[in-house]
Coordinates of N, CA, C and O in Angstrom, one line a residue:
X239 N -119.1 120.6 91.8 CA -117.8 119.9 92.1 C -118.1 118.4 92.3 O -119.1 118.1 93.0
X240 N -117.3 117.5 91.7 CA -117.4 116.1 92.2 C -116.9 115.9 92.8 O -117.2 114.7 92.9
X241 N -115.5 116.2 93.7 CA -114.9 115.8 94.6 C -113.6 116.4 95.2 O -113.2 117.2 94.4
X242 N -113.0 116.3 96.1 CA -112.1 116.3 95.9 C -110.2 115.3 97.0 O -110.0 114.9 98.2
X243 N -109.4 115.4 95.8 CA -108.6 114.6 95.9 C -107.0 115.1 96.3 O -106.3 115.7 95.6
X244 N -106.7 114.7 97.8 CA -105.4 115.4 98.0 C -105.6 116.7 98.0 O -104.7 117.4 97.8
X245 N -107.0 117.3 98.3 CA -107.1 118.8 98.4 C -107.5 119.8 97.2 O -107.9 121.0 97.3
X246 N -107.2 118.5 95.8 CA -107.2 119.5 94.8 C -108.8 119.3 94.1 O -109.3 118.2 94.0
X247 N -109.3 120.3 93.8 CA -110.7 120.0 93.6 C -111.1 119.6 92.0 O -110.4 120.0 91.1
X248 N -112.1 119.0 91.9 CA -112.1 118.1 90.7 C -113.6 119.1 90.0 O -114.0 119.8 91.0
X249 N -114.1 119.2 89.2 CA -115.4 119.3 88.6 C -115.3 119.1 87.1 O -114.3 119.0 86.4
X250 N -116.7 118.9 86.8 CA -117.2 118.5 86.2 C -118.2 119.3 85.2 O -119.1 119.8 85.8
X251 N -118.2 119.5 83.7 CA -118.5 120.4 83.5 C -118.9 119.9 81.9 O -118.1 119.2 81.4
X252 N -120.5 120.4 80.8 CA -120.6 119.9 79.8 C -120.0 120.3 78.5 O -120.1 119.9 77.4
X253 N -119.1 121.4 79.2 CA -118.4 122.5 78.5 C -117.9 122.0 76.6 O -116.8 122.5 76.3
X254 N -118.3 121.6 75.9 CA -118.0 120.8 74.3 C -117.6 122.0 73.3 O -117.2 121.7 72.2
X255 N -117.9 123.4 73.8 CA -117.8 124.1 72.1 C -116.8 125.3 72.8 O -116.8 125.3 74.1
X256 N -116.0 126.2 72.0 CA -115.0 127.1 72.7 C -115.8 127.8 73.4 O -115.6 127.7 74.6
X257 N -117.1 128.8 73.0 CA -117.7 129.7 73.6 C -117.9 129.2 74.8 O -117.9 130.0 75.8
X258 N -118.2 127.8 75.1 CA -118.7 127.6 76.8 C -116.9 127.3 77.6 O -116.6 127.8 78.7
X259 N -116.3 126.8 76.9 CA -115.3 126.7 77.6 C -114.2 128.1 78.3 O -113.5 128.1 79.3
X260 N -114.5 129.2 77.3 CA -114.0 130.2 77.6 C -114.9 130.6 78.8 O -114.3 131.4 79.6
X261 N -116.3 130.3 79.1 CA -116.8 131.0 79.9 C -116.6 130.3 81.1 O -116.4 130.9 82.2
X262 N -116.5 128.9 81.2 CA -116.4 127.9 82.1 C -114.5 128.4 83.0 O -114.3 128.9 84.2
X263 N -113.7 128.2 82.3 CA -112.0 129.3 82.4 C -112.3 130.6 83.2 O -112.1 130.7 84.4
X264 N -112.9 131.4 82.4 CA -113.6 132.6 82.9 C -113.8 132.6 84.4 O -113.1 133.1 85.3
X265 N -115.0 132.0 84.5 CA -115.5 132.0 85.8 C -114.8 131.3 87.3 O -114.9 131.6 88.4
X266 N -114.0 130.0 86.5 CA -113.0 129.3 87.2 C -111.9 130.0 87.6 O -111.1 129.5 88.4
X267 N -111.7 131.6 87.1 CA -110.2 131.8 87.1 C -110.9 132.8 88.3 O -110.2 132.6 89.3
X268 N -111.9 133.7 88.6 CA -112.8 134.3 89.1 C -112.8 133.5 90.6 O -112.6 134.0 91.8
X269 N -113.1 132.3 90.2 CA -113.8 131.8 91.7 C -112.1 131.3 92.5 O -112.1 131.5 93.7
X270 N -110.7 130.6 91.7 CA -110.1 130.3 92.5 C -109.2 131.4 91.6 O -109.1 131.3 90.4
X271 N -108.7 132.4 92.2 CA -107.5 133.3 91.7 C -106.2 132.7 91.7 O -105.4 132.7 90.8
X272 N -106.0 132.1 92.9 CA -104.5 131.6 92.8 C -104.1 130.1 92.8 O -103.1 129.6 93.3
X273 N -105.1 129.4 92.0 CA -105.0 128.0 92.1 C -104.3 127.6 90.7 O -105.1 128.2 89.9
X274 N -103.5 127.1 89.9 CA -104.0 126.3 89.0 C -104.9 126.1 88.4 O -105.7 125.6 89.2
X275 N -105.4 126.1 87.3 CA -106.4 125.6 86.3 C -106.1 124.7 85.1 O -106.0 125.2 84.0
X276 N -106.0 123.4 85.6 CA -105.8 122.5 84.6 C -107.3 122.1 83.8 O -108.4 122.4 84.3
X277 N -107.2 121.5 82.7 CA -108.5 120.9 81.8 C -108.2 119.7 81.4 O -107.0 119.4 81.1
X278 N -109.4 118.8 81.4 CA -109.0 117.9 80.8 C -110.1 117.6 79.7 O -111.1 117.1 80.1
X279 N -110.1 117.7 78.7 CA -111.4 118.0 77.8 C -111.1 117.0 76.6 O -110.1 116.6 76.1
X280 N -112.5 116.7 76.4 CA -112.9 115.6 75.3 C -113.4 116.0 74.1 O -114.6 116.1 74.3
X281 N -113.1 116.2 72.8 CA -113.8 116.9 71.7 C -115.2 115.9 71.7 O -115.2 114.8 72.1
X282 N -116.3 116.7 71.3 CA -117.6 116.2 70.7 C -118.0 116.5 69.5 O -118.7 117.4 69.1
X283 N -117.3 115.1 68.8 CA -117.9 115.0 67.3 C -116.7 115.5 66.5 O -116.0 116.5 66.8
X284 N -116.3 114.7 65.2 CA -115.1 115.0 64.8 C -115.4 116.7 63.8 O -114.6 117.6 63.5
X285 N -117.0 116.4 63.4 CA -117.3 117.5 62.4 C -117.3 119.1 63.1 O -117.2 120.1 62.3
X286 N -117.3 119.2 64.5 CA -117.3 120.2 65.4 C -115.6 120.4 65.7 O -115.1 121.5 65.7
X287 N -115.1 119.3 65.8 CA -113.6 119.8 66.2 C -113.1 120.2 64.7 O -112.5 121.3 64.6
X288 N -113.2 119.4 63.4 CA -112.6 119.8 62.1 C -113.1 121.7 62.4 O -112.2 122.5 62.7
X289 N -114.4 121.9 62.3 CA -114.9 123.5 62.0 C -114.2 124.5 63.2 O -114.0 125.7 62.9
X290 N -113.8 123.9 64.4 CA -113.7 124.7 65.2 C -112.3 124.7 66.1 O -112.0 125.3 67.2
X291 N -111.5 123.8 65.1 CA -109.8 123.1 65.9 C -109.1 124.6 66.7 O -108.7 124.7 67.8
X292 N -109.1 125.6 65.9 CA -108.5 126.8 66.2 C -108.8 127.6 67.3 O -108.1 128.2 68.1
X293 N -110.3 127.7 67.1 CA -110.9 128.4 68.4 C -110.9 127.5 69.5 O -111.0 128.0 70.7
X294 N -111.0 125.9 69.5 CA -110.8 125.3 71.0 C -109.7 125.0 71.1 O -109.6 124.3 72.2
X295 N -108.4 125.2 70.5 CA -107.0 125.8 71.0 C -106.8 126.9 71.8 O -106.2 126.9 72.9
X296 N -107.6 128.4 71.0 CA -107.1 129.4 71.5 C -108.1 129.6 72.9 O -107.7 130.5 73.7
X297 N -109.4 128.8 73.1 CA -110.2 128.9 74.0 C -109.4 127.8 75.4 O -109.6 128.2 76.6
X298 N -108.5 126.5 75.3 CA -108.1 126.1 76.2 C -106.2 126.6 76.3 O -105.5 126.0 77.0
X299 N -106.0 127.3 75.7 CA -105.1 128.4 75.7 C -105.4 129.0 77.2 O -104.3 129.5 77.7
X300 N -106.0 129.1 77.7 CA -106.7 130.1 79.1 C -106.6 129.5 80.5 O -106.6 130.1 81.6
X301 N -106.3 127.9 80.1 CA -105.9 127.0 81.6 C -104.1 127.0 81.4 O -103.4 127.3 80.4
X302 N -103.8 126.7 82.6 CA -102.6 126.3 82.8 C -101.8 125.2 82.6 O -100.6 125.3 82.8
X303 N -102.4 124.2 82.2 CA -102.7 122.5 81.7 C -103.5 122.3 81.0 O -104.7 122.7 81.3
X304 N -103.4 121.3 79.7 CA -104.5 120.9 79.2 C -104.3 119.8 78.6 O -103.6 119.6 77.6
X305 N -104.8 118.9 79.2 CA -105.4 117.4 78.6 C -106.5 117.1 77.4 O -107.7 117.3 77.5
X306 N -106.0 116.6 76.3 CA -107.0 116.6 75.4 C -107.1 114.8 75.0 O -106.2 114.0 75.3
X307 N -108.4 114.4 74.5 CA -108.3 113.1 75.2 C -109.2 113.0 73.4 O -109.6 113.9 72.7
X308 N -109.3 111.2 73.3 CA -109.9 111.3 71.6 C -110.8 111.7 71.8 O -111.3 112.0 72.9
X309 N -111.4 111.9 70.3 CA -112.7 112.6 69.9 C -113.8 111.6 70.5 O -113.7 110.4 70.2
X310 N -114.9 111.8 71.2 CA -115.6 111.3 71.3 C -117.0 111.4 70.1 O -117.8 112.4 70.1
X311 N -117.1 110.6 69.5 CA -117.7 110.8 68.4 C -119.0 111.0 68.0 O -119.4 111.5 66.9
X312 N -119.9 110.4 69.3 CA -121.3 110.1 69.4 C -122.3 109.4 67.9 O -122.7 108.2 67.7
X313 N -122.5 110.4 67.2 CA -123.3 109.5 65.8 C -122.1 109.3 64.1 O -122.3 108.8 63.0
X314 N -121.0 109.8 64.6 CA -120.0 110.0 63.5 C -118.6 109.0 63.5 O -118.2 108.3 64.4
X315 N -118.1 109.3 62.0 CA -117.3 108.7 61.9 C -116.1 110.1 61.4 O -116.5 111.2 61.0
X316 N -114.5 109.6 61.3 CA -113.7 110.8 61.2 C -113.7 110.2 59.4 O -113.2 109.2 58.8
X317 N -114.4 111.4 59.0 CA -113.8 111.7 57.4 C -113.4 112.9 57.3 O -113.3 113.3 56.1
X318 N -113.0 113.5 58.0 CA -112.4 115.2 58.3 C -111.2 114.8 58.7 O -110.4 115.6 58.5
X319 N -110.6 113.3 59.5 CA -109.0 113.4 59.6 C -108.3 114.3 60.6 O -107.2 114.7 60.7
X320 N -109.5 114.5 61.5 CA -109.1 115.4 62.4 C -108.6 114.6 64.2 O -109.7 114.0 64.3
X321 N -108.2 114.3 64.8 CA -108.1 114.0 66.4 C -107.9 115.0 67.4 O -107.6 116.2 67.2
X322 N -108.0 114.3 68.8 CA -107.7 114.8 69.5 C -106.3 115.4 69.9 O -106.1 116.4 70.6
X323 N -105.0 114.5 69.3 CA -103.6 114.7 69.1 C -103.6 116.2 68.2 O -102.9 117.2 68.5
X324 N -104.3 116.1 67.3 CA -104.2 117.4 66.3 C -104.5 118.5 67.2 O -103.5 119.3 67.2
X325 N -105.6 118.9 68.1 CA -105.8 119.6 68.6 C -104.9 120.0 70.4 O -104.9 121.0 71.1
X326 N -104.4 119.1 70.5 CA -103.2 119.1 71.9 C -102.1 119.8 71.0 O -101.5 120.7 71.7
X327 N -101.9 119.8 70.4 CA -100.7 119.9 69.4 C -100.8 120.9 69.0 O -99.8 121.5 68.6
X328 N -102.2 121.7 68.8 CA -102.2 122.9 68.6 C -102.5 123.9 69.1 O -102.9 124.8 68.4
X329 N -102.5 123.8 71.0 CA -102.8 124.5 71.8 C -101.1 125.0 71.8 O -100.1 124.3 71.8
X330 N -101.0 126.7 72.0 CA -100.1 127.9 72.2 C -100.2 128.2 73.5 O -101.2 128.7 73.9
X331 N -98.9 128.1 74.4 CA -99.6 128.4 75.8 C -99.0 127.9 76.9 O -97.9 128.1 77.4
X332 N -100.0 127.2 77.1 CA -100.1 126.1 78.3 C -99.3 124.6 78.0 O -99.3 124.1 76.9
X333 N -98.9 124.2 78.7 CA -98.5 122.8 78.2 C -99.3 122.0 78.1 O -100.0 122.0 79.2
X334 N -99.8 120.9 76.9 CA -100.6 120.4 76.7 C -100.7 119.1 76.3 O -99.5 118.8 76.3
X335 N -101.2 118.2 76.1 CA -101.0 116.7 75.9 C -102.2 116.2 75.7 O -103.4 116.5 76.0
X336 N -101.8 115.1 75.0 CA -102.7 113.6 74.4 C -102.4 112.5 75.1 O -101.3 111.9 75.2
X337 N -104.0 112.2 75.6 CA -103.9 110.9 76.0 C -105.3 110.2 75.2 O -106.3 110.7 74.8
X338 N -105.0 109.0 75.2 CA -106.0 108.4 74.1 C -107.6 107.8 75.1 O -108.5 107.2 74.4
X339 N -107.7 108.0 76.3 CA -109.1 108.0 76.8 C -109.2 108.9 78.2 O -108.3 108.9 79.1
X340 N -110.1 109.3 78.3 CA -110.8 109.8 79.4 C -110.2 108.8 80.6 O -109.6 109.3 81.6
X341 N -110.3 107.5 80.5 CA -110.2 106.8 81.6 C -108.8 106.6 82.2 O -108.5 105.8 83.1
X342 N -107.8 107.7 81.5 CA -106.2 107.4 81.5 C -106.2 108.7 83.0 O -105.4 108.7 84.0
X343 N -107.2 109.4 82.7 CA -106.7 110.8 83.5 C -106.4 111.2 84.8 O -105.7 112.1 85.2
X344 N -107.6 109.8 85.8 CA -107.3 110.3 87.3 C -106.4 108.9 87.7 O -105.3 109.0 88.2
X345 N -107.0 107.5 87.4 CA -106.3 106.5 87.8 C -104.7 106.9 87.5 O -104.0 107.6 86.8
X346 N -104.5 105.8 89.0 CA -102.5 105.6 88.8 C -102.4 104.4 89.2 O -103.2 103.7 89.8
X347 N -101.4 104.3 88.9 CA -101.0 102.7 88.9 C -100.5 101.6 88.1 O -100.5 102.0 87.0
X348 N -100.1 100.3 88.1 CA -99.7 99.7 87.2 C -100.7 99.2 85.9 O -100.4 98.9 84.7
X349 N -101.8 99.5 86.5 CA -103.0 99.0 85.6 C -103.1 99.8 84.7 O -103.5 99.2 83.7
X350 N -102.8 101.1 84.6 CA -103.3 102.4 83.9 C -101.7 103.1 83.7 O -101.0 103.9 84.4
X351 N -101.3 102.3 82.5 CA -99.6 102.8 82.8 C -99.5 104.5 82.1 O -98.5 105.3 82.3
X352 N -100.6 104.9 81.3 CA -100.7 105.9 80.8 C -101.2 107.3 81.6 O -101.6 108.2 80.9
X353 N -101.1 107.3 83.3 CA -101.5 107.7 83.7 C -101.3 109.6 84.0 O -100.1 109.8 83.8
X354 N -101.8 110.6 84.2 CA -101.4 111.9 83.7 C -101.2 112.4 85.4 O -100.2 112.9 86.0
X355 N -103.0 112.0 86.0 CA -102.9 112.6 87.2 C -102.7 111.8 88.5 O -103.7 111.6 89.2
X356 N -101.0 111.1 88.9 CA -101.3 110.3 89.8 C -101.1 111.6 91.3 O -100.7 112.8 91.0
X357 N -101.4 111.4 92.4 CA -101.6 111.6 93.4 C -100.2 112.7 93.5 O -100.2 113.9 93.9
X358 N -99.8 112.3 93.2 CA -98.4 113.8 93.6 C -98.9 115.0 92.7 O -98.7 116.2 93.1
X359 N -99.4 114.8 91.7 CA -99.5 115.8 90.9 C -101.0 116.5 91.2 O -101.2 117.6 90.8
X360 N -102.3 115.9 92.0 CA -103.4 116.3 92.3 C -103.1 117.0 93.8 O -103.1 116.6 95.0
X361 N -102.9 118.3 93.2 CA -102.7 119.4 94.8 C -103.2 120.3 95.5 O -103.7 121.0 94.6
X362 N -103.4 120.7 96.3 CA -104.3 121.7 96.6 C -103.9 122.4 95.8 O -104.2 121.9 94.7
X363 N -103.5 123.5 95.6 CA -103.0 124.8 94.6 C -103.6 124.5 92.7 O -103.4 125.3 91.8
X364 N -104.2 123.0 92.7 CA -104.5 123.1 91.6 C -106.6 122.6 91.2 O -107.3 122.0 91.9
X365 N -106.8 122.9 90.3 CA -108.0 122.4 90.1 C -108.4 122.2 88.7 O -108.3 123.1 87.9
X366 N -109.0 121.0 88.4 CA -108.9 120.2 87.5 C -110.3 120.2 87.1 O -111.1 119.8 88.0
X367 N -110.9 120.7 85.9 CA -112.1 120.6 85.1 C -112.4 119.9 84.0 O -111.9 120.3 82.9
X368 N -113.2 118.7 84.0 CA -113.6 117.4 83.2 C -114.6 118.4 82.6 O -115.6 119.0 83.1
X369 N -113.9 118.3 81.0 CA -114.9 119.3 80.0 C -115.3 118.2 79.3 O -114.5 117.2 79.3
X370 N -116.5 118.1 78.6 CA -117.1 117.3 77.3 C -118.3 116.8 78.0 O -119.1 117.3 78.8
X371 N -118.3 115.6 77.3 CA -119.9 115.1 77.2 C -119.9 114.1 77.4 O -120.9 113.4 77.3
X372 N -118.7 113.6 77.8 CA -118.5 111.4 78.7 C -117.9 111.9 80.2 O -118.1 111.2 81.2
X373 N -117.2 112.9 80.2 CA -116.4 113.3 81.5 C -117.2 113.0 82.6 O -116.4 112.9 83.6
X374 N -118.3 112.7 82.9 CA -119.1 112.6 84.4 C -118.7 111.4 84.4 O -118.3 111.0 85.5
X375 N -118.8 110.3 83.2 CA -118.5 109.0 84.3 C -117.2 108.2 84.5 O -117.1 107.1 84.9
X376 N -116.1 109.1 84.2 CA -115.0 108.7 84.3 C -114.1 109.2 85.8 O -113.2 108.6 86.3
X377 N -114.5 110.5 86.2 CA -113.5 111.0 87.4 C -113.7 109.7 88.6 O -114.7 109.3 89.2
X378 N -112.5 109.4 88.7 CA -112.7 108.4 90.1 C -111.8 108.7 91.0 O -111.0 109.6 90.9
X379 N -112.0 107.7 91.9 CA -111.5 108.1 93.4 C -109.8 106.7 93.2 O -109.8 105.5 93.3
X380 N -108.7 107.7 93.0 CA -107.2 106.9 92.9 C -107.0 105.6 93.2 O -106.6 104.6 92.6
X381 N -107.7 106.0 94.6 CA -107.1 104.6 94.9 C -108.5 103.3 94.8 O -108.3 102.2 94.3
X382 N -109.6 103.6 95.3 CA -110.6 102.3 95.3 C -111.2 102.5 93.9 O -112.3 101.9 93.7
X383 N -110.8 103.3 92.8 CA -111.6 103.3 91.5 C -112.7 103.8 91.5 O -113.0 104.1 90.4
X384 N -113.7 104.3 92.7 CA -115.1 104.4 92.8 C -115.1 106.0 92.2 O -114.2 106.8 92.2
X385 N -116.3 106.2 91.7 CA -116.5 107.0 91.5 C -116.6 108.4 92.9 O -117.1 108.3 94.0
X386 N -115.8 109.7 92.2 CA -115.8 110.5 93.6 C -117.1 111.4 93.4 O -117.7 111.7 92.4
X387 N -117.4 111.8 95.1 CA -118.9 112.6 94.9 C -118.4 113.7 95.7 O -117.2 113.8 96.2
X388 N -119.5 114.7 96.0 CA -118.8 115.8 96.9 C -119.5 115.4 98.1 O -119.5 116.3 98.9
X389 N -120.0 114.6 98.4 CA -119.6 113.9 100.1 C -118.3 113.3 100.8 O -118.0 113.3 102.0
X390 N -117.6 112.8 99.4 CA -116.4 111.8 99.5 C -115.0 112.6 99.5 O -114.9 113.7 98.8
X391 N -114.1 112.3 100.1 CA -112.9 113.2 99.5 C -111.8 111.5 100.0 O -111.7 110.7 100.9
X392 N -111.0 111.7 98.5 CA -110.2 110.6 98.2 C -109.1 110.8 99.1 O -108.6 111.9 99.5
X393 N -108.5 109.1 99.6 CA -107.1 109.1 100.3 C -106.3 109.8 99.3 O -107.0 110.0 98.3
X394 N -105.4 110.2 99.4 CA -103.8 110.7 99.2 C -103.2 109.0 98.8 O -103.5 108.0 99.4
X395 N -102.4 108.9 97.7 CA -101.9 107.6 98.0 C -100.9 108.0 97.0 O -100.9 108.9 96.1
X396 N -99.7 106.9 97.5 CA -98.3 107.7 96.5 C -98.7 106.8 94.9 O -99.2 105.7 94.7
X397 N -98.2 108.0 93.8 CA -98.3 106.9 92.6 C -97.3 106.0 92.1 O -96.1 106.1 92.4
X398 N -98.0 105.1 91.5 CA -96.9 103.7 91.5 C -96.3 104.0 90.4 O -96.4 103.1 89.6
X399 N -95.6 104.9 89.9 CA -94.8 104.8 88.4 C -93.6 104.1 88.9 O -92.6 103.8 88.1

């Protein structure tokens, strides 16, 4: 766990290919039964999301939310034509969405007008899992930016939309 905010608990997880993500869902649905399980997951590598668009739909198919954020590409470039939008778009399910970086997802405020999770929507009843392979350095704490730890538990602050 890296933190948590308004009650709702955040973690953190390297989860990149369907097989771990289903197991990571799995165990998550296991440990909190009546929470929410939102995702917010980063594809790794456009040649991984082209081969595998279907099964990490039908594998984040299993949360209750799902955030899909661009491709993080590491040594590649997209000649497959594939994104992260393609893959929000083709999750069956859950309600799902595109946002164009990791760094849109916990900030709120005027700065971050693209914001998904401001402070009303982080609740106890729910719990939020940062899947991929950049996700550790982005979860921050709403209101001072800082990064959250599980020593820290973030103020409550209303969101500025």
């Amino acid at each position: 766990m890296i933190g948590t905010i308004c009650g709702c608990h955040i973690y953190d997880d390297y989860a990149h290919h369907p097989t771990e993500i289903r197991a990571v869902l799995q165990a998550a649905r296991q440990r909190f039964p009546f929470k929410a399980l939102w995702v917010v997951f980063q594809p790794h590598t456009y040649s991984r999301l082209a081969a595998l668009k279907d099964e990490f739909a039908t594998a984040l198919s299993d949360a209750d939310q799902v955030v899909v954020t661009a491709v993080y590409a590491a040594r590649e470039i997209d000649v497959w034509n594939v994104s992260g939008s393609d893959l929000a778009a083709s999750i069956i399910g859950p309600p799902s969405e595109y946002i164009p970086s990791l760094h849109y997802s916990i900030f709120s405020g005027k700065d971050t007008q693209q914001s998904r999770f401001c402070p009303e929507m982080l609740l106890p009843k729910r719990t939020i899992w940062m899947d991929g392979c950049q996700s550790r350095d982005v979860t921050v704490d709403v209101q001072s930016k800082k990064k959250v730890d599980d020593t820290e538990t973030a103020k409550c602050v209303p969101c500025n939309e």
